[in-house]
Each structure stands twice: as C-alpha cells, then as structure tokens.
Amino acid sequence: MNNEYYRNEPHGNHSGKRSSYAEYVRRERTHLDDMRAIVPRTTMQIVSQQLIALLIFVVTYILLATEYREATIATMAGVAALWAFGILTPEEMVSYVDLSAIGLLFGMMIIVGALREARFFRWVGVYVANACRCRPMHLLVTLTLMTAGLSALLDNVTTVLFMVTVTIDIAELVKLDPKPYILSEIVASNIGGIATLIGDPPNIMIATATGFSFLDFLVNMGPVALVALAVSLVYFRMESMKNMKKAKAEQQRQKTVAIEGQEVTPDRRLLSTGLTTLVGAVLLFSLQDIVGIYPT
C-alpha cells in the first residue's frame, strides 16, 4: 500500500513521505467511518418505515372494525398516509390494484343488482316458505341450503342481506324466533362462498394470483363445502330443536305466508334478463378452458 509513496518521493524527503502517508490514512479512516454510518442509517430507515406502515395498518383496521368512519374513507386515508410518509409511490399503488378482480366484482354486482330490483330474492324466499308450509324444521333446512346455493353464485353479503330480510318477514308472520334461521344462513353463506371462484372476493384474488379456474375451485372446494354444510345443518338442527317444539300447533299447520302480492311478484322482464345473464356467466366460467374467456 505504501510502495507508491516511496517510489514517487525523493529519497531525501522523508518528512514529505510521512505527511503524505498520514493524509492517506486519514482519508481511508474517514471513508470507513462513512461506510459504517451508512449501513445503520439505512437499516434504521427500513425499520422505521415498517413500523410506520404497521401503525397505519392497525389504525385503519381499528377504524374499519369500530365503523368510526365509512370503510372507503378509512382505507383511502390509510393509502394517503402511506404516500405521505414516502412508504409507497403513486406508481407502486397503481401496480397493486387488481383490475381483473375489480372487473369481475363489478360485473357480478350489476347482475345481483338486477336480480334485487326484480325482487328475485323475496320472491324465492316466500315461495320456499309456502312450499314448506311454514313448518319450522323444513324452513330451517330449506333456507339454509338456499342461502348456501345463492352464495356460491352471487355475492354472499348481498345474499345474506336479502335472505335475512325474507327470514325476518316470515318469522314475524308465523310467530317464530328468527335467530336460529339467521345464524344458520350466515354460516351457510360463508360455506357456500368458498365453493366457487365467484362466491367470495378472496377467491377472485386467489384465482388472479394463482391462475386457478372456475372448475378448479369447484372440484377442490365443492366437496369440502358440502361436508361443512352438512355438519352445520346437523348442529343448528340440534340447537334449534327446543325452539321448534315450542311453536304452536296452529302455527306449524299454517299453509301460506300473507305478504302483499306486489312484494312477491317479480319483474319478469328484468328477472329473465338477470337470470339469463347469470346462467350465461356461470357457463362461460365453467367452459373457460374451451372458449378461452377467463373470469379474471
């Protein structure tokens, strides 16, 4: 390391050699000190960003759980905080948006909206209640199975919302406790939602990330959903047996549900359009490998 200094300096200038060497050593030590300072500073920056991101996530989650603000406002505020603290750039934010999943959800929400406007859910619920002659146990099984089936094809939140509304109406008319029915429907909606690709938003995101098809979900998750649904039906039947026995004989023999005709008469034109679109979408999902049209 010092040979260059001795070769370049005259033999008589020993003080110059010592001065140049000392300056060189000082520069090297300064450089090493700077390098030692950079590594901890970078590590601390990374750790601090991680802590800030975690704090933003926790605060956003608390806002969502407590419903202190609307979910959209809370999540967008969290995203804005990530940008303000320099944790994410606008380009990174855009890259994280799953447009395929959003597009599929958008389309399914339009179909569900059409069925809702056509009064499909209320019509089916009242029809099932009349077919079961409002017998409590038959109602429990039928409404639970119907909720699971609808949740496998539609957004389970919307399905639960309308099934619960119909259940409460029926329970009030036949003087039954609606809680066992509602609890069973909530569980059934989650079970039905796991069976298909379009049953729940997380399924859509999983399919987008992994490339799973509609049939992949149905073949692998369908049997699991059926077993879980059977277990839940047995459980709720046993838990609800006491309440069912308390129903009066005249309530159990009731034949029909007296709801105004306008409320149970669907908009046939809109209903046919919505159901045709839904059936066509499900068929295309099932045949995606053949037709080359993918859900996401």
PDB file of C-alpha atoms in Angstrom:
ATOM      1  CA  MET A   1       0.000   0.000   0.000  1.00  0.00           C
ATOM      2  CA  ASN A   2       2.903   2.394   0.724  1.00  0.00           C
ATOM      3  CA  ASN A   3       5.165   1.470  -2.203  1.00  0.00           C
ATOM      4  CA  GLU A   4       3.720   4.200  -4.434  1.00  0.00           C
ATOM      5  CA  TYR A   5       4.696   6.872  -1.923  1.00  0.00           C
ATOM      6  CA  TYR A   6       8.297   5.635  -1.665  1.00  0.00           C
ATOM      7  CA  ARG A   7       8.720   5.320  -5.414  1.00  0.00           C
ATOM      8  CA  ASN A   8       7.350   8.789  -6.177  1.00  0.00           C
ATOM      9  CA  GLU A   9       9.105  10.764  -3.410  1.00  0.00           C
ATOM     10  CA  PRO A  10      12.818  11.779  -3.471  1.00  0.00           C
ATOM     11  CA  HIS A  11      14.963   9.730  -1.045  1.00  0.00           C
ATOM     12  CA  GLY A  12      15.865  12.771   0.986  1.00  0.00           C
ATOM     13  CA  ASN A  13      12.325  13.990   1.582  1.00  0.00           C
ATOM     14  CA  HIS A  14      11.338  11.701   4.460  1.00  0.00           C
ATOM     15  CA  SER A  15       9.074  14.287   6.105  1.00  0.00           C
ATOM     16  CA  GLY A  16       7.075  14.609   2.873  1.00  0.00           C
ATOM     17  CA  LYS A  17       6.642  10.856   2.749  1.00  0.00           C
ATOM     18  CA  ARG A  18       5.383  10.721   6.321  1.00  0.00           C
ATOM     19  CA  SER A  19       2.990  13.625   5.688  1.00  0.00           C
ATOM     20  CA  SER A  20       1.537  12.055   2.539  1.00  0.00           C
ATOM     21  CA  TYR A  21       1.104   8.678   4.200  1.00  0.00           C
ATOM     22  CA  ALA A  22      -0.625  10.228   7.219  1.00  0.00           C
ATOM     23  CA  GLU A  23      -3.019  12.082   4.925  1.00  0.00           C
ATOM     24  CA  TYR A  24      -3.779   8.876   3.082  1.00  0.00           C
ATOM     25  CA  VAL A  25      -4.508   7.034   6.333  1.00  0.00           C
ATOM     26  CA  ARG A  26      -6.816   9.835   7.460  1.00  0.00           C
ATOM     27  CA  ARG A  27      -8.737   9.672   4.205  1.00  0.00           C
ATOM     28  CA  GLU A  28      -9.130   5.910   4.454  1.00  0.00           C
ATOM     29  CA  ARG A  29     -10.331   6.097   8.049  1.00  0.00           C
ATOM     30  CA  THR A  30     -12.834   8.795   7.141  1.00  0.00           C
ATOM     31  CA  HIS A  31     -14.112   6.646   4.295  1.00  0.00           C
ATOM     32  CA  LEU A  32     -14.512   3.631   6.595  1.00  0.00           C
ATOM     33  CA  ASP A  33     -16.344   5.742   9.174  1.00  0.00           C
ATOM     34  CA  ASP A  34     -18.708   6.964   6.493  1.00  0.00           C
ATOM     35  CA  MET A  35     -19.399   3.398   5.374  1.00  0.00           C
ATOM     36  CA  ARG A  36     -20.093   2.301   8.953  1.00  0.00           C
ATOM     37  CA  ALA A  37     -22.561   5.172   9.339  1.00  0.00           C
ATOM     38  CA  ILE A  38     -24.429   4.413   6.112  1.00  0.00           C
ATOM     39  CA  VAL A  39     -25.381   0.819   6.968  1.00  0.00           C
ATOM     40  CA  PRO A  40     -27.083   1.518  10.331  1.00  0.00           C
ATOM     41  CA  ARG A  41     -28.787   4.590   8.895  1.00  0.00           C
ATOM     42  CA  THR A  42     -30.243   2.569   6.003  1.00  0.00           C
ATOM     43  CA  THR A  43     -31.329  -0.223   8.338  1.00  0.00           C
ATOM     44  CA  MET A  44     -32.976   2.244  10.679  1.00  0.00           C
ATOM     45  CA  GLN A  45     -34.831   3.843   7.784  1.00  0.00           C
ATOM     46  CA  ILE A  46     -36.189   0.476   6.681  1.00  0.00           C
ATOM     47  CA  VAL A  47     -37.250  -0.461  10.203  1.00  0.00           C
ATOM     48  CA  SER A  48     -38.884   2.920  10.770  1.00  0.00           C
ATOM     49  CA  GLN A  49     -40.833   2.607   7.508  1.00  0.00           C
ATOM     50  CA  GLN A  50     -42.003  -0.853   8.513  1.00  0.00           C
ATOM     51  CA  LEU A  51     -43.170   0.413  11.899  1.00  0.00           C
ATOM     52  CA  ILE A  52     -44.991   3.348  10.309  1.00  0.00           C
ATOM     53  CA  ALA A  53     -46.684   1.044   7.792  1.00  0.00           C
ATOM     54  CA  LEU A  54     -47.717  -1.312  10.601  1.00  0.00           C
ATOM     55  CA  LEU A  55     -49.101   1.594  12.626  1.00  0.00           C
ATOM     56  CA  ILE A  56     -51.099   2.846   9.630  1.00  0.00           C
ATOM     57  CA  PHE A  57     -52.492  -0.653   9.089  1.00  0.00           C
ATOM     58  CA  VAL A  58     -53.530  -1.013  12.740  1.00  0.00           C
ATOM     59  CA  VAL A  59     -55.202   2.408  12.821  1.00  0.00           C
ATOM     60  CA  THR A  60     -57.038   1.705   9.560  1.00  0.00           C
ATOM     61  CA  TYR A  61     -58.192  -1.675  10.836  1.00  0.00           C
ATOM     62  CA  ILE A  62     -59.470  -0.118  14.066  1.00  0.00           C
ATOM     63  CA  LEU A  63     -61.426   2.461  12.063  1.00  0.00           C
ATOM     64  CA  LEU A  64     -62.948  -0.326   9.985  1.00  0.00           C
ATOM     65  CA  ALA A  65     -63.785  -2.503  12.996  1.00  0.00           C
ATOM     66  CA  THR A  66     -65.340   0.312  15.013  1.00  0.00           C
ATOM     67  CA  GLU A  67     -67.069   1.841  11.961  1.00  0.00           C
ATOM     68  CA  TYR A  68     -65.948   5.246  13.203  1.00  0.00           C
ATOM     69  CA  ARG A  69     -65.766   6.288   9.564  1.00  0.00           C
ATOM     70  CA  GLU A  70     -67.020   4.734   6.362  1.00  0.00           C
ATOM     71  CA  ALA A  71     -64.867   1.883   5.105  1.00  0.00           C
ATOM     72  CA  THR A  72     -63.985   3.682   1.876  1.00  0.00           C
ATOM     73  CA  ILE A  73     -62.871   6.828   3.704  1.00  0.00           C
ATOM     74  CA  ALA A  74     -60.816   4.833   6.222  1.00  0.00           C
ATOM     75  CA  THR A  75     -58.977   2.784   3.602  1.00  0.00           C
ATOM     76  CA  MET A  76     -58.289   5.747   1.323  1.00  0.00           C
ATOM     77  CA  ALA A  77     -56.960   7.693   4.313  1.00  0.00           C
ATOM     78  CA  GLY A  78     -54.602   4.794   5.034  1.00  0.00           C
ATOM     79  CA  VAL A  79     -53.388   4.805   1.429  1.00  0.00           C
ATOM     80  CA  ALA A  80     -52.850   8.565   1.562  1.00  0.00           C
ATOM     81  CA  ALA A  81     -50.833   8.163   4.769  1.00  0.00           C
ATOM     82  CA  LEU A  82     -48.593   5.563   3.114  1.00  0.00           C
ATOM     83  CA  TRP A  83     -47.916   8.016   0.298  1.00  0.00           C
ATOM     84  CA  ALA A  84     -47.388  10.977   2.656  1.00  0.00           C
ATOM     85  CA  PHE A  85     -44.739   9.105   4.656  1.00  0.00           C
ATOM     86  CA  GLY A  86     -42.952   8.026   1.490  1.00  0.00           C
ATOM     87  CA  ILE A  87     -43.588   4.325   2.027  1.00  0.00           C
ATOM     88  CA  LEU A  88     -45.314   3.872  -1.345  1.00  0.00           C
ATOM     89  CA  THR A  89     -45.069   5.828  -4.563  1.00  0.00           C
ATOM     90  CA  PRO A  90     -48.112   6.504  -6.777  1.00  0.00           C
ATOM     91  CA  GLU A  91     -46.721   4.062  -9.342  1.00  0.00           C
ATOM     92  CA  GLU A  92     -46.478   1.311  -6.725  1.00  0.00           C
ATOM     93  CA  MET A  93     -50.020   1.996  -5.545  1.00  0.00           C
ATOM     94  CA  VAL A  94     -51.379   1.650  -9.072  1.00  0.00           C
ATOM     95  CA  SER A  95     -49.432  -1.575  -9.624  1.00  0.00           C
ATOM     96  CA  TYR A  96     -51.055  -3.137  -6.550  1.00  0.00           C
ATOM     97  CA  VAL A  97     -54.592  -2.583  -7.871  1.00  0.00           C
ATOM     98  CA  ASP A  98     -56.018  -5.874  -9.193  1.00  0.00           C
ATOM     99  CA  LEU A  99     -58.095  -4.654 -12.123  1.00  0.00           C
ATOM    100  CA  SER A 100     -59.101  -8.195 -13.109  1.00  0.00           C
ATOM    101  CA  ALA A 101     -60.662  -8.897  -9.717  1.00  0.00           C
ATOM    102  CA  ILE A 102     -62.327  -5.479  -9.653  1.00  0.00           C
ATOM    103  CA  GLY A 103     -63.781  -6.052 -13.122  1.00  0.00           C
ATOM    104  CA  LEU A 104     -65.244  -9.417 -12.124  1.00  0.00           C
ATOM    105  CA  LEU A 105     -66.728  -7.981  -8.927  1.00  0.00           C
ATOM    106  CA  PHE A 106     -68.140  -5.046 -10.889  1.00  0.00           C
ATOM    107  CA  GLY A 107     -69.913  -7.359 -13.322  1.00  0.00           C
ATOM    108  CA  MET A 108     -71.292  -9.652 -10.624  1.00  0.00           C
ATOM    109  CA  MET A 109     -72.568  -6.676  -8.633  1.00  0.00           C
ATOM    110  CA  ILE A 110     -74.508  -5.471 -11.687  1.00  0.00           C
ATOM    111  CA  ILE A 111     -76.118  -8.905 -12.070  1.00  0.00           C
ATOM    112  CA  VAL A 112     -77.000  -9.019  -8.364  1.00  0.00           C
ATOM    113  CA  GLY A 113     -78.416  -5.508  -8.588  1.00  0.00           C
ATOM    114  CA  ALA A 114     -80.664  -6.549 -11.467  1.00  0.00           C
ATOM    115  CA  LEU A 115     -81.942  -9.561  -9.511  1.00  0.00           C
ATOM    116  CA  ARG A 116     -82.542  -7.378  -6.484  1.00  0.00           C
ATOM    117  CA  GLU A 117     -84.530  -4.839  -8.490  1.00  0.00           C
ATOM    118  CA  ALA A 118     -86.541  -7.715  -9.957  1.00  0.00           C
ATOM    119  CA  ARG A 119     -87.472  -8.781  -6.371  1.00  0.00           C
ATOM    120  CA  PHE A 120     -85.950 -12.197  -7.045  1.00  0.00           C
ATOM    121  CA  PHE A 121     -84.731 -12.862  -3.505  1.00  0.00           C
ATOM    122  CA  ARG A 122     -88.019 -12.034  -1.776  1.00  0.00           C
ATOM    123  CA  TRP A 123     -89.994 -13.962  -4.370  1.00  0.00           C
ATOM    124  CA  VAL A 124     -87.861 -17.096  -3.921  1.00  0.00           C
ATOM    125  CA  GLY A 125     -87.953 -16.811  -0.129  1.00  0.00           C
ATOM    126  CA  VAL A 126     -91.731 -16.551   0.073  1.00  0.00           C
ATOM    127  CA  TYR A 127     -92.151 -19.329  -2.496  1.00  0.00           C
ATOM    128  CA  VAL A 128     -89.936 -21.628  -0.426  1.00  0.00           C
ATOM    129  CA  ALA A 129     -91.810 -20.738   2.762  1.00  0.00           C
ATOM    130  CA  ASN A 130     -95.136 -21.604   1.153  1.00  0.00           C
ATOM    131  CA  ALA A 131     -93.719 -24.826  -0.312  1.00  0.00           C
ATOM    132  CA  CYS A 132     -92.526 -25.853   3.158  1.00  0.00           C
ATOM    133  CA  ARG A 133     -95.965 -24.955   4.580  1.00  0.00           C
ATOM    134  CA  CYS A 134     -94.006 -22.847   7.083  1.00  0.00           C
ATOM    135  CA  ARG A 135     -93.005 -25.887   9.131  1.00  0.00           C
ATOM    136  CA  PRO A 136     -90.093 -24.672  11.268  1.00  0.00           C
ATOM    137  CA  MET A 137     -87.668 -27.529  10.659  1.00  0.00           C
ATOM    138  CA  HIS A 138     -88.333 -27.651   6.945  1.00  0.00           C
ATOM    139  CA  LEU A 139     -87.838 -23.906   6.786  1.00  0.00           C
ATOM    140  CA  LEU A 140     -84.503 -24.149   8.583  1.00  0.00           C
ATOM    141  CA  VAL A 141     -83.114 -26.759   6.207  1.00  0.00           C
ATOM    142  CA  THR A 142     -84.513 -25.187   3.042  1.00  0.00           C
ATOM    143  CA  LEU A 143     -83.491 -21.602   3.792  1.00  0.00           C
ATOM    144  CA  THR A 144     -80.008 -22.748   4.822  1.00  0.00           C
ATOM    145  CA  LEU A 145     -79.495 -24.756   1.639  1.00  0.00           C
ATOM    146  CA  MET A 146     -80.866 -21.940  -0.493  1.00  0.00           C
ATOM    147  CA  THR A 147     -78.523 -19.429   1.149  1.00  0.00           C
ATOM    148  CA  ALA A 148     -75.517 -21.675   0.507  1.00  0.00           C
ATOM    149  CA  GLY A 149     -76.519 -22.166  -3.130  1.00  0.00           C
ATOM    150  CA  LEU A 150     -77.048 -18.468  -3.785  1.00  0.00           C
ATOM    151  CA  SER A 151     -73.781 -17.551  -2.058  1.00  0.00           C
ATOM    152  CA  ALA A 152     -71.891 -19.926  -4.333  1.00  0.00           C
ATOM    153  CA  LEU A 153     -73.113 -17.998  -7.382  1.00  0.00           C
ATOM    154  CA  LEU A 154     -73.643 -14.470  -6.056  1.00  0.00           C
ATOM    155  CA  ASP A 155     -72.029 -12.079  -3.633  1.00  0.00           C
ATOM    156  CA  ASN A 156     -72.605 -13.641  -0.206  1.00  0.00           C
ATOM    157  CA  VAL A 157     -73.059 -10.270   1.515  1.00  0.00           C
ATOM    158  CA  THR A 158     -75.971  -9.411  -0.764  1.00  0.00           C
ATOM    159  CA  THR A 159     -77.379 -12.917  -0.402  1.00  0.00           C
ATOM    160  CA  VAL A 160     -77.325 -12.733   3.393  1.00  0.00           C
ATOM    161  CA  LEU A 161     -78.839  -9.263   3.383  1.00  0.00           C
ATOM    162  CA  PHE A 162     -81.891 -10.332   1.406  1.00  0.00           C
ATOM    163  CA  MET A 163     -82.237 -13.798   2.903  1.00  0.00           C
ATOM    164  CA  VAL A 164     -82.222 -12.312   6.386  1.00  0.00           C
ATOM    165  CA  THR A 165     -84.863  -9.782   5.340  1.00  0.00           C
ATOM    166  CA  VAL A 166     -87.103 -12.534   3.982  1.00  0.00           C
ATOM    167  CA  THR A 167     -86.479 -14.711   7.044  1.00  0.00           C
ATOM    168  CA  ILE A 168     -87.468 -11.950   9.438  1.00  0.00           C
ATOM    169  CA  ASP A 169     -90.655 -11.290   7.463  1.00  0.00           C
ATOM    170  CA  ILE A 170     -91.600 -14.964   7.531  1.00  0.00           C
ATOM    171  CA  ALA A 171     -90.734 -15.339  11.226  1.00  0.00           C
ATOM    172  CA  GLU A 172     -92.918 -12.382  12.152  1.00  0.00           C
ATOM    173  CA  LEU A 173     -95.864 -13.775  10.218  1.00  0.00           C
ATOM    174  CA  VAL A 174     -95.693 -17.284  11.684  1.00  0.00           C
ATOM    175  CA  LYS A 175     -94.554 -16.155  15.150  1.00  0.00           C
ATOM    176  CA  LEU A 176     -91.173 -17.912  15.156  1.00  0.00           C
ATOM    177  CA  ASP A 177     -87.852 -16.872  16.651  1.00  0.00           C
ATOM    178  CA  PRO A 178     -85.723 -15.794  13.642  1.00  0.00           C
ATOM    179  CA  LYS A 179     -82.339 -16.085  15.385  1.00  0.00           C
ATOM    180  CA  PRO A 180     -81.685 -19.805  14.641  1.00  0.00           C
ATOM    181  CA  TYR A 181     -82.538 -19.263  10.979  1.00  0.00           C
ATOM    182  CA  ILE A 182     -80.381 -16.164  10.634  1.00  0.00           C
ATOM    183  CA  LEU A 183     -77.371 -17.758  12.336  1.00  0.00           C
ATOM    184  CA  SER A 184     -77.671 -20.808  10.107  1.00  0.00           C
ATOM    185  CA  GLU A 185     -77.913 -18.628   6.998  1.00  0.00           C
ATOM    186  CA  ILE A 186     -74.833 -16.609   7.957  1.00  0.00           C
ATOM    187  CA  VAL A 187     -72.774 -19.778   8.367  1.00  0.00           C
ATOM    188  CA  ALA A 188     -74.198 -21.248   5.159  1.00  0.00           C
ATOM    189  CA  SER A 189     -73.330 -18.113   3.190  1.00  0.00           C
ATOM    190  CA  ASN A 190     -69.675 -18.389   4.170  1.00  0.00           C
ATOM    191  CA  ILE A 191     -69.617 -22.105   3.411  1.00  0.00           C
ATOM    192  CA  GLY A 192     -71.273 -21.623   0.027  1.00  0.00           C
ATOM    193  CA  GLY A 193     -68.932 -18.757  -0.795  1.00  0.00           C
ATOM    194  CA  ILE A 194     -65.821 -20.952  -0.581  1.00  0.00           C
ATOM    195  CA  ALA A 195     -67.127 -23.467  -3.113  1.00  0.00           C
ATOM    196  CA  THR A 196     -66.695 -21.395  -6.282  1.00  0.00           C
ATOM    197  CA  LEU A 197     -64.382 -18.807  -7.742  1.00  0.00           C
ATOM    198  CA  ILE A 198     -67.085 -16.133  -7.793  1.00  0.00           C
ATOM    199  CA  GLY A 199     -68.528 -16.898  -4.364  1.00  0.00           C
ATOM    200  CA  ASP A 200     -66.309 -14.539  -2.402  1.00  0.00           C
ATOM    201  CA  PRO A 201     -63.885 -11.683  -3.245  1.00  0.00           C
ATOM    202  CA  PRO A 202     -60.866 -13.507  -1.695  1.00  0.00           C
ATOM    203  CA  ASN A 203     -61.489 -16.396  -4.095  1.00  0.00           C
ATOM    204  CA  ILE A 204     -61.271 -13.987  -7.015  1.00  0.00           C
ATOM    205  CA  MET A 205     -57.966 -12.577  -5.776  1.00  0.00           C
ATOM    206  CA  ILE A 206     -56.580 -16.093  -5.235  1.00  0.00           C
ATOM    207  CA  ALA A 207     -57.581 -17.082  -8.763  1.00  0.00           C
ATOM    208  CA  THR A 208     -55.951 -13.970 -10.195  1.00  0.00           C
ATOM    209  CA  ALA A 209     -52.685 -14.652  -8.373  1.00  0.00           C
ATOM    210  CA  THR A 210     -52.514 -18.419  -8.981  1.00  0.00           C
ATOM    211  CA  GLY A 211     -54.361 -18.922 -12.256  1.00  0.00           C
ATOM    212  CA  PHE A 212     -56.946 -21.301 -10.769  1.00  0.00           C
ATOM    213  CA  SER A 213     -60.005 -21.808 -12.951  1.00  0.00           C
ATOM    214  CA  PHE A 214     -63.684 -21.906 -12.007  1.00  0.00           C
ATOM    215  CA  LEU A 215     -63.674 -25.709 -12.163  1.00  0.00           C
ATOM    216  CA  ASP A 216     -60.503 -25.889 -10.053  1.00  0.00           C
ATOM    217  CA  PHE A 217     -62.335 -24.168  -7.221  1.00  0.00           C
ATOM    218  CA  LEU A 218     -65.496 -26.206  -7.696  1.00  0.00           C
ATOM    219  CA  VAL A 219     -63.767 -29.596  -7.839  1.00  0.00           C
ATOM    220  CA  ASN A 220     -61.440 -28.981  -4.900  1.00  0.00           C
ATOM    221  CA  MET A 221     -63.550 -26.800  -2.615  1.00  0.00           C
ATOM    222  CA  GLY A 222     -67.024 -28.088  -3.524  1.00  0.00           C
ATOM    223  CA  PRO A 223     -66.761 -31.359  -1.543  1.00  0.00           C
ATOM    224  CA  VAL A 224     -65.304 -29.517   1.435  1.00  0.00           C
ATOM    225  CA  ALA A 225     -68.184 -27.047   1.335  1.00  0.00           C
ATOM    226  CA  LEU A 226     -70.767 -29.845   1.159  1.00  0.00           C
ATOM    227  CA  VAL A 227     -69.315 -31.626   4.183  1.00  0.00           C
ATOM    228  CA  ALA A 228     -69.126 -28.388   6.160  1.00  0.00           C
ATOM    229  CA  LEU A 229     -72.693 -27.525   5.185  1.00  0.00           C
ATOM    230  CA  ALA A 230     -73.971 -30.929   6.322  1.00  0.00           C
ATOM    231  CA  VAL A 231     -72.201 -30.582   9.675  1.00  0.00           C
ATOM    232  CA  SER A 232     -73.586 -27.091  10.203  1.00  0.00           C
ATOM    233  CA  LEU A 233     -77.112 -28.252   9.363  1.00  0.00           C
ATOM    234  CA  VAL A 234     -76.929 -31.039  11.931  1.00  0.00           C
ATOM    235  CA  TYR A 235     -75.587 -28.641  14.534  1.00  0.00           C
ATOM    236  CA  PHE A 236     -78.236 -25.965  14.002  1.00  0.00           C
ATOM    237  CA  ARG A 237     -80.989 -28.558  13.843  1.00  0.00           C
ATOM    238  CA  MET A 238     -79.973 -29.927  17.236  1.00  0.00           C
ATOM    239  CA  GLU A 239     -79.570 -26.454  18.731  1.00  0.00           C
ATOM    240  CA  SER A 240     -82.895 -25.255  17.390  1.00  0.00           C
ATOM    241  CA  MET A 241     -84.963 -28.310  18.266  1.00  0.00           C
ATOM    242  CA  LYS A 242     -86.193 -26.853  21.545  1.00  0.00           C
ATOM    243  CA  ASN A 243     -87.372 -23.663  19.886  1.00  0.00           C
ATOM    244  CA  MET A 244     -89.068 -25.624  17.143  1.00  0.00           C
ATOM    245  CA  LYS A 245     -91.038 -27.695  19.646  1.00  0.00           C
ATOM    246  CA  LYS A 246     -92.307 -24.546  21.320  1.00  0.00           C
ATOM    247  CA  ALA A 247     -94.115 -23.412  18.176  1.00  0.00           C
ATOM    248  CA  LYS A 248     -97.852 -23.683  18.480  1.00  0.00           C
ATOM    249  CA  ALA A 249     -99.680 -26.336  16.525  1.00  0.00           C
ATOM    250  CA  GLU A 250    -101.696 -23.833  14.517  1.00  0.00           C
ATOM    251  CA  GLN A 251     -98.508 -22.005  13.525  1.00  0.00           C
ATOM    252  CA  GLN A 252     -96.911 -25.223  12.311  1.00  0.00           C
ATOM    253  CA  ARG A 253    -100.006 -26.027  10.205  1.00  0.00           C
ATOM    254  CA  GLN A 254    -100.052 -22.631   8.524  1.00  0.00           C
ATOM    255  CA  LYS A 255    -100.179 -23.126   4.761  1.00  0.00           C
ATOM    256  CA  THR A 256     -99.259 -19.782   3.277  1.00  0.00           C
ATOM    257  CA  VAL A 257     -97.448 -16.564   4.045  1.00  0.00           C
ATOM    258  CA  ALA A 258     -99.658 -13.491   3.797  1.00  0.00           C
ATOM    259  CA  ILE A 259     -97.405 -10.963   2.099  1.00  0.00           C
ATOM    260  CA  GLU A 260     -98.777  -8.405  -0.314  1.00  0.00           C
ATOM    261  CA  GLY A 261     -98.935  -9.620  -3.899  1.00  0.00           C
ATOM    262  CA  GLN A 262     -96.822  -6.738  -5.204  1.00  0.00           C
ATOM    263  CA  GLU A 263     -93.967  -7.735  -2.859  1.00  0.00           C
ATOM    264  CA  VAL A 264     -93.843 -11.322  -4.078  1.00  0.00           C
ATOM    265  CA  THR A 265     -94.479 -10.694  -7.780  1.00  0.00           C
ATOM    266  CA  PRO A 266     -91.143 -10.317  -9.581  1.00  0.00           C
ATOM    267  CA  ASP A 267     -90.455  -8.067 -12.525  1.00  0.00           C
ATOM    268  CA  ARG A 268     -90.497 -10.826 -15.111  1.00  0.00           C
ATOM    269  CA  ARG A 269     -88.632  -8.928 -17.810  1.00  0.00           C
ATOM    270  CA  LEU A 270     -85.815  -7.846 -15.512  1.00  0.00           C
ATOM    271  CA  LEU A 271     -85.780 -11.232 -13.784  1.00  0.00           C
ATOM    272  CA  SER A 272     -85.399 -13.125 -17.059  1.00  0.00           C
ATOM    273  CA  THR A 273     -82.605 -10.786 -18.143  1.00  0.00           C
ATOM    274  CA  GLY A 274     -80.747 -11.117 -14.845  1.00  0.00           C
ATOM    275  CA  LEU A 275     -81.087 -14.908 -14.636  1.00  0.00           C
ATOM    276  CA  THR A 276     -80.099 -15.373 -18.282  1.00  0.00           C
ATOM    277  CA  THR A 277     -77.004 -13.248 -17.758  1.00  0.00           C
ATOM    278  CA  LEU A 278     -76.106 -15.121 -14.566  1.00  0.00           C
ATOM    279  CA  VAL A 279     -76.524 -18.553 -16.162  1.00  0.00           C
ATOM    280  CA  GLY A 280     -74.506 -17.460 -19.194  1.00  0.00           C
ATOM    281  CA  ALA A 281     -71.709 -16.122 -16.996  1.00  0.00           C
ATOM    282  CA  VAL A 282     -71.545 -19.336 -14.954  1.00  0.00           C
ATOM    283  CA  LEU A 283     -71.465 -21.438 -18.133  1.00  0.00           C
ATOM    284  CA  LEU A 284     -68.619 -19.347 -19.542  1.00  0.00           C
ATOM    285  CA  PHE A 285     -66.752 -19.671 -16.240  1.00  0.00           C
ATOM    286  CA  SER A 286     -67.151 -23.452 -16.383  1.00  0.00           C
ATOM    287  CA  LEU A 287     -66.016 -23.667 -20.021  1.00  0.00           C
ATOM    288  CA  GLN A 288     -63.228 -21.108 -19.790  1.00  0.00           C
ATOM    289  CA  ASP A 289     -60.544 -23.526 -20.973  1.00  0.00           C
ATOM    290  CA  ILE A 290     -62.592 -24.279 -24.093  1.00  0.00           C
ATOM    291  CA  VAL A 291     -63.875 -20.829 -25.032  1.00  0.00           C
ATOM    292  CA  GLY A 292     -60.740 -19.009 -23.873  1.00  0.00           C
ATOM    293  CA  ILE A 293     -62.658 -16.467 -21.771  1.00  0.00           C
ATOM    294  CA  TYR A 294     -61.379 -16.273 -18.216  1.00  0.00           C
ATOM    295  CA  PRO A 295     -63.187 -14.840 -15.170  1.00  0.00           C
ATOM    296  CA  THR A 296     -60.196 -12.679 -14.192  1.00  0.00           C
TER     297      THR A 296
END
